[in-house]
PDB file of C-alpha atoms and ligand atoms in Angstrom:
ATOM      1  CA  MET A   1      49.157  19.960-116.842  1.00 50.00           C
ATOM      2  CA  ILE A   2      49.969  16.252-117.157  1.00 50.00           C
ATOM      3  CA  GLN A   3      53.557  15.669-118.242  1.00 49.00           C
ATOM      4  CA  PRO A   4      54.247  13.595-121.359  1.00 48.00           C
ATOM      5  CA  THR A   5      54.938   9.950-120.620  1.00 47.00           C
ATOM      6  CA  LEU A   6      58.483   8.577-120.733  1.00 46.00           C
ATOM      7  CA  ASP A   7      57.311   4.968-120.783  1.00 51.00           C
ATOM      8  CA  LEU A   8      56.728   3.769-124.366  1.00 57.00           C
ATOM      9  CA  PHE A   9      53.414   2.046-123.642  1.00 62.00           C
ATOM     10  CA  GLY A  10      51.981   4.239-120.987  1.00 65.00           C
ATOM     11  CA  THR A  11      52.127   4.977-117.321  1.00 81.00           C
ATOM     12  CA  ALA A  12      49.981   4.192-114.321  1.00 92.00           C
ATOM     13  CA  PRO A  13      46.356   5.336-114.561  1.00 94.00           C
ATOM     14  CA  GLN A  14      45.929   8.964-113.532  1.00 95.00           C
ATOM     15  CA  HIS A  15      42.808   9.861-111.606  1.00 95.00           C
ATOM     16  CA  LEU A  16      41.794  13.325-112.749  1.00 94.00           C
ATOM     17  CA  ALA A  17      38.473  13.468-110.921  1.00 94.00           C
ATOM     18  CA  SER A  18      36.245  11.100-108.952  1.00 93.00           C
ATOM     19  CA  HIS A  19      35.137   9.149-112.059  1.00 96.00           C
ATOM     20  CA  THR A  20      37.682  10.247-114.660  1.00 97.00           C
ATOM     21  CA  THR A  21      40.844   8.316-115.484  1.00 98.00           C
ATOM     22  CA  LEU A  22      43.584   9.084-117.997  1.00 98.00           C
ATOM     23  CA  LEU A  23      45.499   6.079-119.352  1.00 98.00           C
ATOM     24  CA  GLN A  24      48.512   7.605-121.056  1.00 98.00           C
ATOM     25  CA  GLY A  25      49.654   5.676-124.128  1.00 98.00           C
ATOM     26  CA  TYR A  26      47.182   2.878-123.492  1.00 98.00           C
ATOM     27  CA  ALA A  27      46.065   2.647-127.156  1.00 98.00           C
ATOM     28  CA  LEU A  28      49.587   2.483-128.632  1.00 98.00           C
ATOM     29  CA  PRO A  29      49.888  -1.345-128.808  1.00 98.00           C
ATOM     30  CA  ASP A  30      46.638  -1.428-130.858  1.00 98.00           C
ATOM     31  CA  LEU A  31      47.497   1.493-133.123  1.00 98.00           C
ATOM     32  CA  GLU A  32      48.047  -0.301-136.441  1.00 98.00           C
ATOM     33  CA  PRO A  33      45.010  -2.633-136.139  1.00 98.00           C
ATOM     34  CA  MET A  34      42.932   0.435-135.220  1.00 98.00           C
ATOM     35  CA  LEU A  35      44.127   2.394-138.252  1.00 98.00           C
ATOM     36  CA  ASP A  36      43.479  -0.657-140.469  1.00 98.00           C
ATOM     37  CA  ALA A  37      39.941  -0.843-139.060  1.00 98.00           C
ATOM     38  CA  LEU A  38      39.307   2.875-139.582  1.00 98.00           C
ATOM     39  CA  ARG A  39      40.181   2.891-143.298  1.00 98.00           C
ATOM     40  CA  PRO A  40      37.109   0.944-144.551  1.00 98.00           C
ATOM     41  CA  ILE A  41      34.878   2.750-142.052  1.00 98.00           C
ATOM     42  CA  LEU A  42      35.895   6.101-143.504  1.00 98.00           C
ATOM     43  CA  ARG A  43      35.470   4.831-147.070  1.00 98.00           C
ATOM     44  CA  ALA A  44      31.887   3.777-146.254  1.00 98.00           C
ATOM     45  CA  SER A  45      31.012   6.829-144.115  1.00 98.00           C
ATOM     46  CA  PRO A  46      33.459   9.609-145.032  1.00 98.00           C
ATOM     47  CA  TRP A  47      34.370  12.599-142.872  1.00 98.00           C
ATOM     48  CA  ARG A  48      31.876  15.433-143.116  1.00 97.00           C
ATOM     49  CA  HIS A  49      31.311  18.803-141.479  1.00 97.00           C
ATOM     50  CA  MET A  50      27.859  18.601-139.945  1.00 96.00           C
ATOM     51  CA  GLN A  51      25.693  21.658-139.500  1.00 95.00           C
ATOM     52  CA  THR A  52      24.971  22.930-136.027  1.00 91.00           C
ATOM     53  CA  PRO A  53      21.268  23.450-135.243  1.00 90.00           C
ATOM     54  CA  GLY A  54      21.981  27.148-135.871  1.00 90.00           C
ATOM     55  CA  GLY A  55      23.046  26.315-139.444  1.00 91.00           C
ATOM     56  CA  LEU A  56      26.817  26.815-139.131  1.00 93.00           C
ATOM     57  CA  PRO A  57      29.271  24.112-140.262  1.00 94.00           C
ATOM     58  CA  MET A  58      31.141  22.437-137.395  1.00 95.00           C
ATOM     59  CA  ALA A  59      34.919  22.960-137.476  1.00 96.00           C
ATOM     60  CA  VAL A  60      35.539  19.333-136.529  1.00 98.00           C
ATOM     61  CA  ALA A  61      34.884  16.799-139.315  1.00 98.00           C
ATOM     62  CA  LEU A  62      33.236  13.608-138.132  1.00 98.00           C
ATOM     63  CA  SER A  63      32.052  10.121-138.890  1.00 98.00           C
ATOM     64  CA  ASN A  64      30.715   7.225-136.828  1.00 98.00           C
ATOM     65  CA  CYS A  65      30.789   3.486-136.444  1.00 98.00           C
ATOM     66  CA  GLY A  66      28.587   1.216-134.386  1.00 98.00           C
ATOM     67  CA  ALA A  67      24.848   0.523-134.329  1.00 98.00           C
ATOM     68  CA  LEU A  68      24.213   4.200-133.604  1.00 98.00           C
ATOM     69  CA  GLY A  69      25.917   7.322-134.919  1.00 98.00           C
ATOM     70  CA  TRP A  70      25.779  10.893-133.650  1.00 98.00           C
ATOM     71  CA  VAL A  71      24.502  13.524-136.075  1.00 98.00           C
ATOM     72  CA  SER A  72      23.828  17.230-135.985  1.00 96.00           C
ATOM     73  CA  ASP A  73      21.610  19.196-138.352  1.00 92.00           C
ATOM     74  CA  GLU A  74      18.927  21.883-138.350  1.00 89.00           C
ATOM     75  CA  HIS A  75      16.733  19.578-136.229  1.00 90.00           C
ATOM     76  CA  GLY A  76      19.322  19.338-133.448  1.00 93.00           C
ATOM     77  CA  TYR A  77      21.680  16.692-132.099  1.00 96.00           C
ATOM     78  CA  ARG A  78      20.750  13.014-131.956  1.00 96.00           C
ATOM     79  CA  TYR A  79      21.762   9.427-132.681  1.00 98.00           C
ATOM     80  CA  THR A  80      20.644   7.645-135.853  1.00 98.00           C
ATOM     81  CA  HIS A  81      20.863   4.037-137.077  1.00 98.00           C
ATOM     82  CA  THR A  82      21.802   5.103-140.605  1.00 98.00           C
ATOM     83  CA  ASP A  83      24.298   7.530-142.093  1.00 98.00           C
ATOM     84  CA  PRO A  84      22.160  10.349-143.529  1.00 97.00           C
ATOM     85  CA  GLN A  85      24.764  10.861-146.256  1.00 96.00           C
ATOM     86  CA  THR A  86      24.561   7.287-147.604  1.00 97.00           C
ATOM     87  CA  ALA A  87      21.171   6.154-146.185  1.00 98.00           C
ATOM     88  CA  LYS A  88      22.971   2.961-145.099  1.00 98.00           C
ATOM     89  CA  PRO A  89      23.630   1.673-141.588  1.00 98.00           C
ATOM     90  CA  TRP A  90      26.754   3.103-139.986  1.00 98.00           C
ATOM     91  CA  PRO A  91      29.788   0.784-140.373  1.00 98.00           C
ATOM     92  CA  ALA A  92      30.071  -1.816-137.606  1.00 98.00           C
ATOM     93  CA  LEU A  93      32.126  -1.164-134.494  1.00 98.00           C
ATOM     94  CA  PRO A  94      35.385  -3.070-135.095  1.00 98.00           C
ATOM     95  CA  PRO A  95      36.371  -5.663-132.458  1.00 98.00           C
ATOM     96  CA  VAL A  96      39.744  -3.971-131.866  1.00 98.00           C
ATOM     97  CA  LEU A  97      37.961  -0.784-130.715  1.00 98.00           C
ATOM     98  CA  LEU A  98      35.368  -2.608-128.640  1.00 98.00           C
ATOM     99  CA  ASP A  99      38.034  -4.671-126.891  1.00 98.00           C
ATOM    100  CA  LEU A 100      40.297  -1.692-126.198  1.00 98.00           C
ATOM    101  CA  ALA A 101      37.389   0.383-124.866  1.00 98.00           C
ATOM    102  CA  GLN A 102      36.180  -2.402-122.585  1.00 98.00           C
ATOM    103  CA  ARG A 103      39.665  -2.995-121.161  1.00 98.00           C
ATOM    104  CA  ALA A 104      40.177   0.736-120.573  1.00 98.00           C
ATOM    105  CA  ALA A 105      36.741   1.100-118.964  1.00 98.00           C
ATOM    106  CA  ALA A 106      37.430  -1.841-116.648  1.00 97.00           C
ATOM    107  CA  LEU A 107      40.783  -0.352-115.588  1.00 96.00           C
ATOM    108  CA  ALA A 108      38.911   2.828-114.708  1.00 96.00           C
ATOM    109  CA  GLY A 109      36.350   0.903-112.631  1.00 96.00           C
ATOM    110  CA  PHE A 110      33.545   0.509-115.211  1.00 97.00           C
ATOM    111  CA  GLU A 111      33.232  -3.264-115.542  1.00 95.00           C
ATOM    112  CA  HIS A 112      30.285  -3.788-117.883  1.00 93.00           C
ATOM    113  CA  PHE A 113      30.712  -1.191-120.589  1.00 97.00           C
ATOM    114  CA  GLU A 114      28.806  -2.173-123.748  1.00 97.00           C
ATOM    115  CA  PRO A 115      29.307   0.658-126.251  1.00 98.00           C
ATOM    116  CA  ASP A 116      26.966   0.819-129.247  1.00 98.00           C
ATOM    117  CA  ALA A 117      28.326   4.025-130.808  1.00 98.00           C
ATOM    118  CA  CYS A 118      31.725   5.437-131.680  1.00 98.00           C
ATOM    119  CA  LEU A 119      31.980   9.056-132.772  1.00 98.00           C
ATOM    120  CA  ILE A 120      35.111   9.715-134.845  1.00 98.00           C
ATOM    121  CA  ASN A 121      36.353  13.318-134.809  1.00 98.00           C
ATOM    122  CA  HIS A 122      38.937  14.776-137.186  1.00 98.00           C
ATOM    123  CA  TYR A 123      40.887  17.957-136.378  1.00 98.00           C
ATOM    124  CA  ARG A 124      43.292  19.951-138.527  1.00 98.00           C
ATOM    125  CA  PRO A 125      45.702  22.431-136.942  1.00 98.00           C
ATOM    126  CA  GLY A 126      43.634  25.408-135.791  1.00 98.00           C
ATOM    127  CA  THR A 127      40.455  23.361-135.283  1.00 98.00           C
ATOM    128  CA  ARG A 128      38.837  23.677-131.865  1.00 98.00           C
ATOM    129  CA  LEU A 129      35.804  22.203-130.149  1.00 97.00           C
ATOM    130  CA  SER A 130      33.930  24.610-127.922  1.00 95.00           C
ATOM    131  CA  LEU A 131      32.794  23.752-124.408  1.00 96.00           C
ATOM    132  CA  HIS A 132      29.869  21.324-124.435  1.00 96.00           C
ATOM    133  CA  GLN A 133      28.210  18.544-122.473  1.00 96.00           C
ATOM    134  CA  ASP A 134      27.564  15.099-123.970  1.00 96.00           C
ATOM    135  CA  ARG A 135      23.902  14.565-123.194  1.00 94.00           C
ATOM    136  CA  ASN A 136      22.359  12.789-126.176  1.00 95.00           C
ATOM    137  CA  GLU A 137      22.929   9.341-124.636  1.00 94.00           C
ATOM    138  CA  GLN A 138      20.190   7.507-122.710  1.00 92.00           C
ATOM    139  CA  ASP A 139      22.120   6.337-119.685  1.00 89.00           C
ATOM    140  CA  TYR A 140      24.510   8.703-117.919  1.00 91.00           C
ATOM    141  CA  THR A 141      25.774   5.936-115.615  1.00 89.00           C
ATOM    142  CA  GLN A 142      27.668   4.478-118.597  1.00 93.00           C
ATOM    143  CA  PRO A 143      31.116   5.978-119.171  1.00 97.00           C
ATOM    144  CA  ILE A 144      32.599   7.442-122.331  1.00 98.00           C
ATOM    145  CA  VAL A 145      35.948   6.092-123.512  1.00 98.00           C
ATOM    146  CA  SER A 146      37.916   8.611-125.560  1.00 98.00           C
ATOM    147  CA  ILE A 147      40.971   7.628-127.639  1.00 99.00           C
ATOM    148  CA  SER A 148      43.309  10.337-128.963  1.00 98.00           C
ATOM    149  CA  LEU A 149      45.540   9.808-132.009  1.00 99.00           C
ATOM    150  CA  GLY A 150      47.919  12.058-133.939  1.00 98.00           C
ATOM    151  CA  LEU A 151      48.691  15.657-133.031  1.00 98.00           C
ATOM    152  CA  PRO A 152      48.496  16.555-129.349  1.00 98.00           C
ATOM    153  CA  ALA A 153      45.557  18.497-127.920  1.00 98.00           C
ATOM    154  CA  VAL A 154      44.708  20.453-124.817  1.00 98.00           C
ATOM    155  CA  PHE A 155      41.463  19.132-123.360  1.00 98.00           C
ATOM    156  CA  LEU A 156      39.422  21.603-121.339  1.00 98.00           C
ATOM    157  CA  PHE A 157      37.823  19.734-118.487  1.00 97.00           C
ATOM    158  CA  GLY A 158      35.254  21.900-116.784  1.00 97.00           C
ATOM    159  CA  GLY A 159      32.570  21.474-114.183  1.00 97.00           C
ATOM    160  CA  LEU A 160      28.815  21.025-114.268  1.00 96.00           C
ATOM    161  CA  GLN A 161      28.261  24.724-115.020  1.00 97.00           C
ATOM    162  CA  ARG A 162      29.515  26.230-118.263  1.00 96.00           C
ATOM    163  CA  SER A 163      31.061  29.038-116.220  1.00 96.00           C
ATOM    164  CA  ASP A 164      33.197  26.676-114.054  1.00 97.00           C
ATOM    165  CA  ARG A 165      36.853  27.292-114.801  1.00 96.00           C
ATOM    166  CA  PRO A 166      38.165  24.257-116.734  1.00 97.00           C
ATOM    167  CA  LEU A 167      41.334  22.281-116.044  1.00 96.00           C
ATOM    168  CA  ARG A 168      43.713  21.884-118.981  1.00 98.00           C
ATOM    169  CA  ILE A 169      44.730  18.315-119.689  1.00 97.00           C
ATOM    170  CA  ALA A 170      47.243  17.241-122.349  1.00 98.00           C
ATOM    171  CA  LEU A 171      45.861  14.502-124.601  1.00 98.00           C
ATOM    172  CA  ASN A 172      48.649  12.934-126.628  1.00 98.00           C
ATOM    173  CA  HIS A 173      48.832  10.264-129.316  1.00 98.00           C
ATOM    174  CA  GLY A 174      47.649   6.964-127.838  1.00 98.00           C
ATOM    175  CA  ASP A 175      46.088   8.389-124.679  1.00 98.00           C
ATOM    176  CA  VAL A 176      42.762   6.982-123.488  1.00 98.00           C
ATOM    177  CA  LEU A 177      40.477   9.010-121.236  1.00 98.00           C
ATOM    178  CA  VAL A 178      37.628   7.281-119.418  1.00 98.00           C
ATOM    179  CA  TRP A 179      34.954   9.259-117.655  1.00 95.00           C
ATOM    180  CA  GLY A 180      31.558   8.551-116.238  1.00 95.00           C
ATOM    181  CA  GLY A 181      29.578   8.663-113.031  1.00 92.00           C
ATOM    182  CA  GLU A 182      29.539  12.071-111.404  1.00 92.00           C
ATOM    183  CA  ASP A 183      31.813  13.466-114.110  1.00 96.00           C
ATOM    184  CA  ARG A 184      29.652  12.368-117.037  1.00 95.00           C
ATOM    185  CA  LEU A 185      27.981  15.767-117.541  1.00 96.00           C
ATOM    186  CA  ARG A 186      31.013  17.986-117.085  1.00 97.00           C
ATOM    187  CA  PHE A 187      31.513  20.666-119.716  1.00 98.00           C
ATOM    188  CA  HIS A 188      34.559  19.987-121.897  1.00 98.00           C
ATOM    189  CA  GLY A 189      36.205  21.072-125.128  1.00 98.00           C
ATOM    190  CA  ILE A 190      39.422  21.157-127.147  1.00 98.00           C
ATOM    191  CA  LEU A 191      41.662  24.225-127.606  1.00 98.00           C
ATOM    192  CA  PRO A 192      42.755  25.008-131.178  1.00 98.00           C
ATOM    193  CA  ILE A 193      45.164  22.284-132.325  1.00 98.00           C
ATOM    194  CA  LYS A 194      48.695  23.656-132.682  1.00 98.00           C
ATOM    195  CA  PRO A 195      50.351  23.426-136.103  1.00 98.00           C
ATOM    196  CA  GLY A 196      52.449  20.294-136.435  1.00 98.00           C
ATOM    197  CA  VAL A 197      53.032  17.093-138.335  1.00 98.00           C
ATOM    198  CA  HIS A 198      52.554  13.867-136.451  1.00 98.00           C
ATOM    199  CA  PRO A 199      55.049  11.181-137.591  1.00 98.00           C
ATOM    200  CA  ARG A 200      52.339   8.545-138.124  1.00 98.00           C
ATOM    201  CA  LEU A 201      49.171  10.579-138.832  1.00 98.00           C
ATOM    202  CA  GLY A 202      50.462  13.799-140.396  1.00 98.00           C
ATOM    203  CA  GLU A 203      48.709  17.141-139.927  1.00 98.00           C
ATOM    204  CA  ARG A 204      45.733  15.893-137.988  1.00 98.00           C
ATOM    205  CA  ARG A 205      44.294  14.732-134.720  1.00 98.00           C
ATOM    206  CA  ILE A 206      41.737  11.931-134.610  1.00 98.00           C
ATOM    207  CA  ASN A 207      39.600  11.333-131.534  1.00 98.00           C
ATOM    208  CA  LEU A 208      37.373   8.298-131.085  1.00 98.00           C
ATOM    209  CA  THR A 209      34.709   8.374-128.372  1.00 98.00           C
ATOM    210  CA  LEU A 210      32.908   5.145-127.581  1.00 98.00           C
ATOM    211  CA  ARG A 211      29.556   5.430-125.853  1.00 98.00           C
ATOM    212  CA  LYS A 212      26.499   3.484-124.858  1.00 97.00           C
ATOM    213  CA  ALA A 213      24.037   5.742-126.632  1.00 97.00           C
ATOM    214  CA  GLY A 214      20.837   3.682-126.944  1.00 96.00           C
TER     215      GLY A 214
HETATM  216  C1  MD6 B  10      37.946  15.264-128.397  1.00 60.84           C
HETATM  217  N1  MD6 B  10      36.100  14.760-127.035  1.00 60.84           N
HETATM  218  O1  MD6 B  10      38.722  14.810-127.564  1.00 60.84           O
HETATM  219  C2  MD6 B  10      36.535  15.580-128.064  1.00 60.84           C
HETATM  220  N2  MD6 B  10      33.403  13.932-124.921  1.00 60.84           N
HETATM  221  O2  MD6 B  10      38.280  15.495-129.548  1.00 60.84           O
HETATM  222  C3  MD6 B  10      34.926  14.897-126.422  1.00 60.84           C
HETATM  223  O3  MD6 B  10      34.125  15.738-126.721  1.00 60.84           O
HETATM  224  C4  MD6 B  10      34.641  13.962-125.346  1.00 60.84           C
HETATM  225  O4  MD6 B  10      36.887  13.204-125.178  1.00 60.84           O
HETATM  226  C5  MD6 B  10      33.072  13.151-123.903  1.00 60.84           C
HETATM  227  C6  MD6 B  10      33.994  12.344-123.282  1.00 60.84           C
HETATM  228  C7  MD6 B  10      35.281  12.354-123.700  1.00 60.84           C
HETATM  229  C8  MD6 B  10      35.638  13.177-124.746  1.00 60.84           C
HETATM  230 FE1   FE B  11      32.195  15.559-125.781  1.00 60.84          FE
END
């Protein structure tokens, strides 16, 4: 388990696997501009619980910004150009998120990251995300940059087989996780969020994952 950082704005990058880097606290200097950017996005494309292909509601509530947004329904998982709930394009990817993601990717060794999608996940205490692979994107050489805000989470970081025993990694407020290359198709998930009240975000965890989807 990674220990919480003592340094206000993060520690040295931690290499968790060959192409996976944790930047503890890296998003903290951009927190308020990020929250300001998220407010209009979530007014235009509010949180919703999508249906799994099997017809069950997902525990995580989600939205998207960027040219493409990830959706799930009875037809499966895919990226769309419009929000099915509003029939309008997804809100634009704000510059503060693009810039942060590109700087984090570069620090992790991915120099030319051009994300076109940002999936925004919302967790309440008790919400979990079961083990999955992210495989709806076109190009698995591009990394995913994941920003965690609010309540802490335990990230399960598995292998290429669902049955591989996962590592448990603490993801705290402001942490940025970058992974790609050989690690891109690892199974991963989130354990149930522990009850708590985050001083800035309240009873919730928000996770932003920026991807090159198209
Ligand atoms: C989460 N994240 O942290 C869920 N996927 O709430 C993911 O599923 C994820 O953090 C791919 C890469 C990084 C991630
Ligand atoms: Fe994922």
